[in-house]
Short mmCIF file of C-alpha atoms and ligand atoms in Angstrom, two decimals:
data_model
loop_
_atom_site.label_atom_id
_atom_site.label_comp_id
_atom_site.label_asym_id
_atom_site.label_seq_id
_atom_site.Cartn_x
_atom_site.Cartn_y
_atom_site.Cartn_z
CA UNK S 156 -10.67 2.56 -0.55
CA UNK S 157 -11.53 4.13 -3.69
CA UNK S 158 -11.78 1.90 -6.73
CA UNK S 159 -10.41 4.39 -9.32
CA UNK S 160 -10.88 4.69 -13.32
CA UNK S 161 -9.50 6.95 -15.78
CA UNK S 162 -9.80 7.67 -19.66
CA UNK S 163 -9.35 4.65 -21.54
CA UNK S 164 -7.29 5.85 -24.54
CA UNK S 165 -5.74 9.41 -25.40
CA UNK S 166 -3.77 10.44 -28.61
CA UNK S 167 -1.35 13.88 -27.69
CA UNK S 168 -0.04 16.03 -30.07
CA UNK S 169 -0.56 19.28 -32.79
CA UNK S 170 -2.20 17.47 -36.02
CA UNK S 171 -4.05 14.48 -33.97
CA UNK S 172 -7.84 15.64 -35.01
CA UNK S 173 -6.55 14.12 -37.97
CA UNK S 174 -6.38 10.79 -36.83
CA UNK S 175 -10.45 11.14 -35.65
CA UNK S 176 -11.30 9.08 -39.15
CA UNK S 177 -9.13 5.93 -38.05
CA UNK S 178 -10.25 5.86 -34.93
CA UNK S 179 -13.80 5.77 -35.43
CA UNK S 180 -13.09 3.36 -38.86
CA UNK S 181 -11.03 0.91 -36.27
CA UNK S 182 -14.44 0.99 -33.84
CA UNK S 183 -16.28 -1.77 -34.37
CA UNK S 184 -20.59 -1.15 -34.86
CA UNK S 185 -23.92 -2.04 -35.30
CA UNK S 186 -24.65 1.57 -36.25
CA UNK S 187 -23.62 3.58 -39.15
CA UNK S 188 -23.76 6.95 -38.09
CA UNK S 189 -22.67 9.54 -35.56
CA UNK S 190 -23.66 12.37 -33.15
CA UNK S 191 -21.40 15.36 -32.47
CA UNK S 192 -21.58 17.87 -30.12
CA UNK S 193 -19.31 21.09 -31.68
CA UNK S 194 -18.65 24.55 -29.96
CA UNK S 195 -20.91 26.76 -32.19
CA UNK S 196 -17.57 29.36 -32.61
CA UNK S 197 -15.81 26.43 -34.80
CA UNK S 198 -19.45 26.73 -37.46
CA UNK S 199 -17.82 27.14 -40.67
CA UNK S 200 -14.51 27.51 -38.86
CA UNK S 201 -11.25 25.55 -40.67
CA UNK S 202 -11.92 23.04 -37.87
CA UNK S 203 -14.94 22.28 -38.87
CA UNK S 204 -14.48 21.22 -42.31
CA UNK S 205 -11.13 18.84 -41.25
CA UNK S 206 -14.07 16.86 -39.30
CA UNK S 207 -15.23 13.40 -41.51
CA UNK S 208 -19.06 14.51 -41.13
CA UNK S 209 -21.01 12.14 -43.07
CA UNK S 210 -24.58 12.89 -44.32
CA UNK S 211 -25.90 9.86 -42.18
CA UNK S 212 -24.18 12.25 -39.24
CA UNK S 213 -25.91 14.18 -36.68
CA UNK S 214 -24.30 17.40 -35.69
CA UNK S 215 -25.63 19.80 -33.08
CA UNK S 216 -23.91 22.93 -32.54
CA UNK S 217 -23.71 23.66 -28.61
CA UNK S 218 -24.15 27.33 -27.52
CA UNK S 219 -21.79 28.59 -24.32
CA UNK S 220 -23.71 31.92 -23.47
CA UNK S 221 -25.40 29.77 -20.98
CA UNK S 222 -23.41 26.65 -18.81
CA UNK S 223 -25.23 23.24 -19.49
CA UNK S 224 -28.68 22.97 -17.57
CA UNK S 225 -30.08 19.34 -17.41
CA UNK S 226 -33.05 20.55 -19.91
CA UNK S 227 -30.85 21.33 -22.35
CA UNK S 228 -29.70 17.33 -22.23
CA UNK S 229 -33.29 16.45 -22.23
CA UNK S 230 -33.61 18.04 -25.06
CA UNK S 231 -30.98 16.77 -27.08
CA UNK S 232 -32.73 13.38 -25.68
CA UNK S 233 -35.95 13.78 -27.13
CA UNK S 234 -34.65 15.03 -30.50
CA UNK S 235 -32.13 11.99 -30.94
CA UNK S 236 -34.90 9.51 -30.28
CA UNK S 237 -37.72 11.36 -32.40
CA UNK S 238 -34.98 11.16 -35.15
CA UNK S 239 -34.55 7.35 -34.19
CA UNK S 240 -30.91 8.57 -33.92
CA UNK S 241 -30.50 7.12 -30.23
CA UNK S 242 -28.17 4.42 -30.50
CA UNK S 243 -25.00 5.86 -32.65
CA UNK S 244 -21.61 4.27 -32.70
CA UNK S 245 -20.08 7.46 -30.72
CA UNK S 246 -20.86 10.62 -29.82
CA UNK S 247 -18.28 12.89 -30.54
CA UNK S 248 -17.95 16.70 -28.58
CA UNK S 249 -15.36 19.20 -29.76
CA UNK S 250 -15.39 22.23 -27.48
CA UNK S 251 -14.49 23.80 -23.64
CA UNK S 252 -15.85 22.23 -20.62
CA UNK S 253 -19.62 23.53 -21.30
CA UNK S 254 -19.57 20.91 -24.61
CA UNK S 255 -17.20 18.15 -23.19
CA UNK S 256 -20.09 17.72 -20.34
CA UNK S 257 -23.11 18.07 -22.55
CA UNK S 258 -21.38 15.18 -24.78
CA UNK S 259 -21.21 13.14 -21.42
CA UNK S 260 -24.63 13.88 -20.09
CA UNK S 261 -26.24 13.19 -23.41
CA UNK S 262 -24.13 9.59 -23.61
CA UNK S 263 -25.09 8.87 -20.65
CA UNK S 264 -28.88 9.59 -20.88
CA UNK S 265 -29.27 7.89 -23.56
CA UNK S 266 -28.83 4.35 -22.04
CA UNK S 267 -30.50 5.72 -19.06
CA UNK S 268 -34.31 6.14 -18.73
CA UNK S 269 -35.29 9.52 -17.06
CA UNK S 270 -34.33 13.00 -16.95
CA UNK S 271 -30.51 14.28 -16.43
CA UNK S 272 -31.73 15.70 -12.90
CA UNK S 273 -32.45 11.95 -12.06
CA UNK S 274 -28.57 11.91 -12.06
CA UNK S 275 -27.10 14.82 -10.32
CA UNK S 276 -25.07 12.66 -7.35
CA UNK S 277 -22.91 9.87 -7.10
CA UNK S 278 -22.55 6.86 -8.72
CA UNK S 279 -26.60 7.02 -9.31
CA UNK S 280 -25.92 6.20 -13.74
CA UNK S 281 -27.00 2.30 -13.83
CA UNK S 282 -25.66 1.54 -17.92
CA UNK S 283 -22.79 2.11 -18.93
CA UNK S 284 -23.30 5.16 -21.89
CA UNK S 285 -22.84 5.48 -25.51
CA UNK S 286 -19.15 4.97 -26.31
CA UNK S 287 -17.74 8.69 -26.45
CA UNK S 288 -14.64 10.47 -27.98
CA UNK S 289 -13.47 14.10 -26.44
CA UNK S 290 -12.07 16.56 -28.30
CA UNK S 291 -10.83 19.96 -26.09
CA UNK S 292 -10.45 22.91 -27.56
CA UNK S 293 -9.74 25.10 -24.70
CA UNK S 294 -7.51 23.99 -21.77
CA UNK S 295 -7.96 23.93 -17.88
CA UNK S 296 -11.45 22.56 -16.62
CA UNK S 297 -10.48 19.32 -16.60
CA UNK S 298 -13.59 18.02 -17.83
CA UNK S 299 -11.55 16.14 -20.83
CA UNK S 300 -10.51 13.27 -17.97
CA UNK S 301 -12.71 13.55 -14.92
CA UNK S 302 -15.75 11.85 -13.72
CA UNK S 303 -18.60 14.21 -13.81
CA UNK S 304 -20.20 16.46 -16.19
CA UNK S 305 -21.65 19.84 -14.81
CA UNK S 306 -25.07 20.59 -15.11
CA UNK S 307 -27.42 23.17 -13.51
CA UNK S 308 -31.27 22.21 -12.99
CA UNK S 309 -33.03 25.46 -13.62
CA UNK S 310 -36.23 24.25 -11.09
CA UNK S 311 -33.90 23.86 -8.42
CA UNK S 312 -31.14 25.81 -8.74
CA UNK S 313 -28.93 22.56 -7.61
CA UNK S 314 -25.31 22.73 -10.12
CA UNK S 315 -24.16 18.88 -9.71
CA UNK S 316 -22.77 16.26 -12.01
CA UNK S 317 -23.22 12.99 -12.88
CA UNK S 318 -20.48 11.54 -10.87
CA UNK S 319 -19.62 8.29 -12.19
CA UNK S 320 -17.34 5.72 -14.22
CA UNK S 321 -19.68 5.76 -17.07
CA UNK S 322 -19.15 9.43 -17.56
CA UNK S 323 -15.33 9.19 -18.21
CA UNK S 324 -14.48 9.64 -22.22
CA UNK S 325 -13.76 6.03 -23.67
CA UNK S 326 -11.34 8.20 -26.12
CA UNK S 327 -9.71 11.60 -26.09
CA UNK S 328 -8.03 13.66 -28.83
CA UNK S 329 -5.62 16.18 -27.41
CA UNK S 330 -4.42 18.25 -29.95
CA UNK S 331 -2.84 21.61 -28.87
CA UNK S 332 -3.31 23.12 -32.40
CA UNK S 333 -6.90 23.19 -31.69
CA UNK S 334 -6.55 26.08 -28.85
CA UNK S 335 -4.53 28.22 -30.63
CA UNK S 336 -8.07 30.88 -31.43
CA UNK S 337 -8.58 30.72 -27.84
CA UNK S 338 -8.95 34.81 -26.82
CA UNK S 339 -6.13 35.25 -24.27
CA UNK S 340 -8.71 36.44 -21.29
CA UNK S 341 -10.77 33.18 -22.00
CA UNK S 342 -7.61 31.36 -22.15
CA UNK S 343 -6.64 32.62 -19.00
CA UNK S 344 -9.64 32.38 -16.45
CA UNK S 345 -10.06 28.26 -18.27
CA UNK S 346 -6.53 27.54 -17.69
CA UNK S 347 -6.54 28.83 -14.15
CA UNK S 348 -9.11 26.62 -13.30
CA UNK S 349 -6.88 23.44 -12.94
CA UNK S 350 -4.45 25.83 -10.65
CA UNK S 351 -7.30 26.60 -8.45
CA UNK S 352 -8.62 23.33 -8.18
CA UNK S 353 -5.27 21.88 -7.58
CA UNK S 354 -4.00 24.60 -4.59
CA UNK S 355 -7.61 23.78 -3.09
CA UNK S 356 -6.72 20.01 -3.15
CA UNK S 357 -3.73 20.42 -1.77
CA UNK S 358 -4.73 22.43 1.27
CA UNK S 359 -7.16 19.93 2.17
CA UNK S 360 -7.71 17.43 4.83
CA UNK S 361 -8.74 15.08 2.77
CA UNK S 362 -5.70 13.68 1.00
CA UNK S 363 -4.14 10.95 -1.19
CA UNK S 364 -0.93 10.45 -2.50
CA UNK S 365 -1.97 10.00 -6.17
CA UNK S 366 -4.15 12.71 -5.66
CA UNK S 367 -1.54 15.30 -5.08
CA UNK S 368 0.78 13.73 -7.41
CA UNK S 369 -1.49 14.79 -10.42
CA UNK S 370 -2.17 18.20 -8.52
CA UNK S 371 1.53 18.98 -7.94
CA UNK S 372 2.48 18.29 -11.47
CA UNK S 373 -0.70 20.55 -12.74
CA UNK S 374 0.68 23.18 -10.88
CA UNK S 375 3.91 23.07 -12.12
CA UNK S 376 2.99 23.21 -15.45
CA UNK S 377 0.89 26.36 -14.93
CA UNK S 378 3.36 28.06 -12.91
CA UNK S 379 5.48 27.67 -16.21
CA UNK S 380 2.89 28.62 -18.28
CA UNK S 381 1.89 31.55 -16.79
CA UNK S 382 4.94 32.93 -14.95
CA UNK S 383 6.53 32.65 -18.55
CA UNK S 384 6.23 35.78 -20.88
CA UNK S 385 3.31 34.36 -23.26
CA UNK S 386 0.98 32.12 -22.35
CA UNK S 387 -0.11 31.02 -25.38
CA UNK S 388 3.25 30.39 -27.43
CA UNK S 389 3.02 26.28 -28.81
CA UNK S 390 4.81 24.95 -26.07
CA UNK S 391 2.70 26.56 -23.58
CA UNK S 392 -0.12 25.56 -24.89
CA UNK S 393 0.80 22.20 -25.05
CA UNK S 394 2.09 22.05 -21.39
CA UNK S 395 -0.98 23.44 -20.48
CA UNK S 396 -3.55 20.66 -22.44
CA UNK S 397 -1.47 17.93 -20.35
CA UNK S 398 -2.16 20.32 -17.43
CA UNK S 399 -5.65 20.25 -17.59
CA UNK S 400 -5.64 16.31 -18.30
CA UNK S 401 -3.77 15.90 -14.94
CA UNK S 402 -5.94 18.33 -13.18
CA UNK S 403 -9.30 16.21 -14.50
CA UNK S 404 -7.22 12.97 -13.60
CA UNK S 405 -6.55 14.69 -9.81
CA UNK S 406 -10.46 15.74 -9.46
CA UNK S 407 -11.34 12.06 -9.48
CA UNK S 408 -9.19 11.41 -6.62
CA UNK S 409 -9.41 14.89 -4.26
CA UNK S 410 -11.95 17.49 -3.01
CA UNK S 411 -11.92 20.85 -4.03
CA UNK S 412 -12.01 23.92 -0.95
CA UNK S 413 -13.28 27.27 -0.32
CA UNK S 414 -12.87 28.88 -4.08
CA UNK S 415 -15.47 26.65 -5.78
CA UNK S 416 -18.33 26.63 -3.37
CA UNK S 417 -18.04 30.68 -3.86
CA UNK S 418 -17.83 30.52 -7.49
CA UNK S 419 -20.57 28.35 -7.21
CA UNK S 420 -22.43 30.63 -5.42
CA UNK S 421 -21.57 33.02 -8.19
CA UNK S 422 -22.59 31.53 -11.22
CA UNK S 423 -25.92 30.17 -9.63
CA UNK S 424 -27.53 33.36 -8.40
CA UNK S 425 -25.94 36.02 -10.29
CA UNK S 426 -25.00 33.54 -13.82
CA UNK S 427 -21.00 33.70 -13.61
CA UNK S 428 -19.35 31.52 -15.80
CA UNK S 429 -17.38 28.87 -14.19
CA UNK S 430 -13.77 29.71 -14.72
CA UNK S 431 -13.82 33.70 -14.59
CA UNK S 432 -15.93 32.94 -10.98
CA UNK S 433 -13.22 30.99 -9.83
CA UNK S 434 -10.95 33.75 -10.91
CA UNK S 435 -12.84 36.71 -9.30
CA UNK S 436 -13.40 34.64 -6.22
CA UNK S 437 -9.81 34.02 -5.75
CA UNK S 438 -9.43 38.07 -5.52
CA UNK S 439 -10.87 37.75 -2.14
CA UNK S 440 -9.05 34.72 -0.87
CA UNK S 441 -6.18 36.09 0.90
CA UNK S 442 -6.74 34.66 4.28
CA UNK S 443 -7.49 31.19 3.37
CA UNK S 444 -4.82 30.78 0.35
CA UNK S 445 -1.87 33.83 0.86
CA UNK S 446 1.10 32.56 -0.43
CA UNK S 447 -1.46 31.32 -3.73
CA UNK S 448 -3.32 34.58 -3.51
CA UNK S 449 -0.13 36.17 -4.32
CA UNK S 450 1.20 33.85 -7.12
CA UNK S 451 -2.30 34.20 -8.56
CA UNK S 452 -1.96 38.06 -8.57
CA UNK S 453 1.62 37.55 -10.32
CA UNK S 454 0.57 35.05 -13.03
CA UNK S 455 -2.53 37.55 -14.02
CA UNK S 456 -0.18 40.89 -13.85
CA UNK S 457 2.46 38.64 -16.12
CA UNK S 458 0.05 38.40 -18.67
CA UNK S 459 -1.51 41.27 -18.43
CA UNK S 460 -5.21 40.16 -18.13
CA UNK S 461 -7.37 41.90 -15.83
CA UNK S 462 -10.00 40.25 -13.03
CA UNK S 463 -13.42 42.25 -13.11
CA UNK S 464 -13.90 43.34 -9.45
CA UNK S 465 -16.58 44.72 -7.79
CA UNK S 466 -19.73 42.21 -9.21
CA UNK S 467 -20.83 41.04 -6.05
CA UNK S 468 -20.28 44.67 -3.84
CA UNK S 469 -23.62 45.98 -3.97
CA UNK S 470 -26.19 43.77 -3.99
CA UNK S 471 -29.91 43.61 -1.87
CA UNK S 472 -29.67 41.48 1.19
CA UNK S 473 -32.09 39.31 -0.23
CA UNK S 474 -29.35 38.40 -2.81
CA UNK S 475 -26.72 38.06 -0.58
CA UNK S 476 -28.84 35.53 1.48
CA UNK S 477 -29.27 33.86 -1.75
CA UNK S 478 -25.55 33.75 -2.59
CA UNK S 479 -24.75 32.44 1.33
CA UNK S 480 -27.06 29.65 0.81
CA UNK S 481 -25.89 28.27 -2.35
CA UNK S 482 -22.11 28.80 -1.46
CA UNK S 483 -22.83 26.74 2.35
CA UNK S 484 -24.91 24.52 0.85
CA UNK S 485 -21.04 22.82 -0.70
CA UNK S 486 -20.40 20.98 2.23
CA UNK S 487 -17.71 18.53 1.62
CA UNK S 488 -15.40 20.88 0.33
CA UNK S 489 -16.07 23.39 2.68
CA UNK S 490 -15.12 21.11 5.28
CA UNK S 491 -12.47 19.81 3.45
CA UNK S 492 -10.41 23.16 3.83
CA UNK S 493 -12.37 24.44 6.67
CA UNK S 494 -12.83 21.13 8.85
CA UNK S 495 -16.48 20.00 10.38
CA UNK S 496 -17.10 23.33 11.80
CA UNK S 497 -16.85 25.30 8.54
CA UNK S 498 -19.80 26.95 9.38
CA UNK S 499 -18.89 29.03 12.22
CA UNK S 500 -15.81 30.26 10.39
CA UNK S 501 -17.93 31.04 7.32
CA UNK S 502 -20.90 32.96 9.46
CA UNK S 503 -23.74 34.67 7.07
CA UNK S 504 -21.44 38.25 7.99
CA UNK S 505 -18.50 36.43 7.52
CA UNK S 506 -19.65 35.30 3.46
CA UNK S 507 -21.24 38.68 2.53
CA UNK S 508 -18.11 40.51 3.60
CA UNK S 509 -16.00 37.86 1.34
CA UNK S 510 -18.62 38.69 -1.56
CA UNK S 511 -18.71 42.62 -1.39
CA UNK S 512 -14.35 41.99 -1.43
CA UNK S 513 -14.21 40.32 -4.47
P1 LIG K 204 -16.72 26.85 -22.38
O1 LIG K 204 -16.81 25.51 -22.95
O2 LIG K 204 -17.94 27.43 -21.78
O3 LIG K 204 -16.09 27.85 -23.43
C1 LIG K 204 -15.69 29.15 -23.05
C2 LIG K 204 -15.58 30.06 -24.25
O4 LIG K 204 -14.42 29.71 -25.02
C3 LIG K 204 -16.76 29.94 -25.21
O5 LIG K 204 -17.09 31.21 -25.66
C4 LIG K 204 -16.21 29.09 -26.35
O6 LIG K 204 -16.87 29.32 -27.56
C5 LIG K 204 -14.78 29.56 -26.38
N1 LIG K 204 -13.84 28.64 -27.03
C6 LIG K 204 -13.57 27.35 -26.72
N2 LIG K 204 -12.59 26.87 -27.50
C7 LIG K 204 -12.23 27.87 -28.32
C8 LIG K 204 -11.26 28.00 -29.35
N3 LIG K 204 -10.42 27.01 -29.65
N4 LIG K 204 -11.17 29.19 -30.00
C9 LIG K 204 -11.98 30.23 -29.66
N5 LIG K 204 -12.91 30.17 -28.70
C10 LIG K 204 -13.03 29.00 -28.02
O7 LIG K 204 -15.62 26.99 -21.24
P2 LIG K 204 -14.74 26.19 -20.28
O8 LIG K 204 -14.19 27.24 -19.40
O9 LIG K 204 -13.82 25.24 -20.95
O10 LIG K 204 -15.78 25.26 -19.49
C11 LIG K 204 -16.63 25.74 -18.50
C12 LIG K 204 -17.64 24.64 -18.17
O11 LIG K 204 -16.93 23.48 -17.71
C13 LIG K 204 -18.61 25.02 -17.06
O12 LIG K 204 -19.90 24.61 -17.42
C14 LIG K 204 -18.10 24.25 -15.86
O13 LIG K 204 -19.12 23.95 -14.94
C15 LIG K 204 -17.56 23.01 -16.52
N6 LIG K 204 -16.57 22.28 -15.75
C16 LIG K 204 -16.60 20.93 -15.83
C17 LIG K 204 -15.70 20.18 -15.13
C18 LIG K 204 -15.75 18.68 -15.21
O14 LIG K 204 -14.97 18.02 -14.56
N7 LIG K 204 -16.64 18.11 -15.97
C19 LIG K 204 -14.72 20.78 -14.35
C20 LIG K 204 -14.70 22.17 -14.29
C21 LIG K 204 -15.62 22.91 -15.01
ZN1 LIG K 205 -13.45 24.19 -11.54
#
């Protein structure tokens, strides 16, 4: 029976980045400075000057043309300890999912000897990691409350987190306010993220009553965020930042299904990005999720935001092998929709016809 953990403390509401200077004054220290880890669109942005930067600070800007890869954490490594800035009193990320994780991976690493690829897996982080704050600026992946942070290692292709209690933030700041310069496709594909994770949870085999208590209460919220007529008004985009914190608390305690290990496949062999994967996969999910399929369909029309089709419809067979592998290779949720015998439902045929439909 699973021994389960969740964020420590979280502070809700439009204005609360404002309260980041008492929190951090009220955490006790041996250190006197900070690292944060900021979404390089908020660089000179209005947000960016309400932050209480000190000059003792470090403050890397985190780029989101490419999704974390674990040498990108070793690299923030190596430059925190050449600057002898390993041991701050917090690290601090302010972003989407892509800078929430790297603020994770880097806590975590630095209490850990090793690389971040030593960590892809389970339960494999021994210390606990530098105490860590979470600041979202874009709702629906989740990563704000679960237990993993998403990395891809570039030698191996393998896209895995470090599952694990020490990766949960000790401290979030969820201030709706914060997404409101979110572009509406962006805003779109992110959000839907917690949907799709939490009709894949659902559908499973693997179940648990908490589980789908957090997943049916996601969903409702996005059904009225995105059946409504704008997505982004204020109170839609604060039902959707509590969305996304239940759908991160319901990852912890659920598998995903079929949708991920395609968008998976996606984003490792032709470089999707998480989210808009996950949306363009769900395009060709009809037989596995109808009755979502369809609401899917209806939330995008509503809101008039369009899925790119056709990226995976004429490719070499060489890729297509490629893409088979690393979608197959996502075994427990594969069986989790699919049962044990996934695999001779989802036949090489069978995957490359799913891929050319999306
Ligand atoms: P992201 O962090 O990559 O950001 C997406 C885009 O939105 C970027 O261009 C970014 O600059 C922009 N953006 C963010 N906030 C903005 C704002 N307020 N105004 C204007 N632009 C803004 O995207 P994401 O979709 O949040 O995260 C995707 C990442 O999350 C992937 O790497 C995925 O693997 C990971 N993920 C993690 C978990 C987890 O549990 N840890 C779960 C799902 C996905
Ligand atoms: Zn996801």
């Amino acid at each position: 029976m699973k021994n389960s953990k969740n964020v420590q403390k979280y502070m809700f509401g439009n204005g609360s980045i404002n309260n980041l200077k008492q929190i951090l004054n009220d955490k006790e220290s041996n250190s006197n400075y900070l690292i944060y880890y900021i979404d390089e669109y908020f660089k000179n942005s209005e947000l960016f000057y309400k932050i209480p930067i000190t000059t003792n600070d470090e403050v890397f800007f985190v780029q989101t043309k490419d999704e974390p890869k674990t040498n990108f954490i070793n690299d923030f490594r190596d430059i925190l300890i050449s600057k002898n800035k390993n041991n701050p009193t917090a690290i601090i990320a302010i972003g989407g999912g892509s800078t929430l994780d790297t603020g994770k991976a880097v806590a975590n690493l630095l209490t850990n000897s090793g690389n971040a690829e030593d960590y892809q897996g389970w339960d494999l982080v021994k210390n606990p990691g530098i105490y860590k704050i979470g600041i979202p600026t874009i709702s629906g992946t989740g990563a704000e409350a679960s237990r993993t942070c998403v990395m891809t290692n570039p030698k191996n292709g393998l896209k895995l987190g470090m599952n694990s209690d020490y990766t949960i933030y000790d401290q979030l700041i969820l201030d709706p306010d914060l997404t409101k310069t979110v572009p509406r496709e962006q805003y779109f594909y992110t959000g839907m993220d917690t949907y799709i994770h939490c009709i894949e949870s659902l559908n499973g085999r693997y179940r648990n009553a908490i589980g789908d208590a957090f997943s049916k209460q996601a969903i409702a919220l996005c059904r009225e965020v995105f059946l409504s007529e704008d997505m982004m008004s204020d109170e839609n985009r604060e039902k959707l930042m509590v969305a996304s914190y239940l759908g991160g608390c319901a990852i912890a305690n659920s598998f995903v299904g079929v949708v991920h290990p395609f968008s998976a496949g996606l984003s490792v062999v032709l470089d999707t990005h998480h989210c808009i994967g996950n949306c363009i996969t769900m395009n060709a999910m009809e037989e596995f999720y109808p009755k979502e399929f369809e609401e899917f369909n209806l939330m995008a029309q509503k809101q008039g935001i369009k899925i790119p089709k056709g990226i995976a419809s004429n490719l070499d067979e060489e890729t297509y092998q490629k893409l088979f592998n690393s979608t197959i290779i996502h075994e427990k949720p594969l069986s989790n929709a699919l049962g044990d015998n996934f695999k001779e439902i989802l036949s090489y045929d069978k995957v490359k016809e799913i891929f050319k439909r999306m």
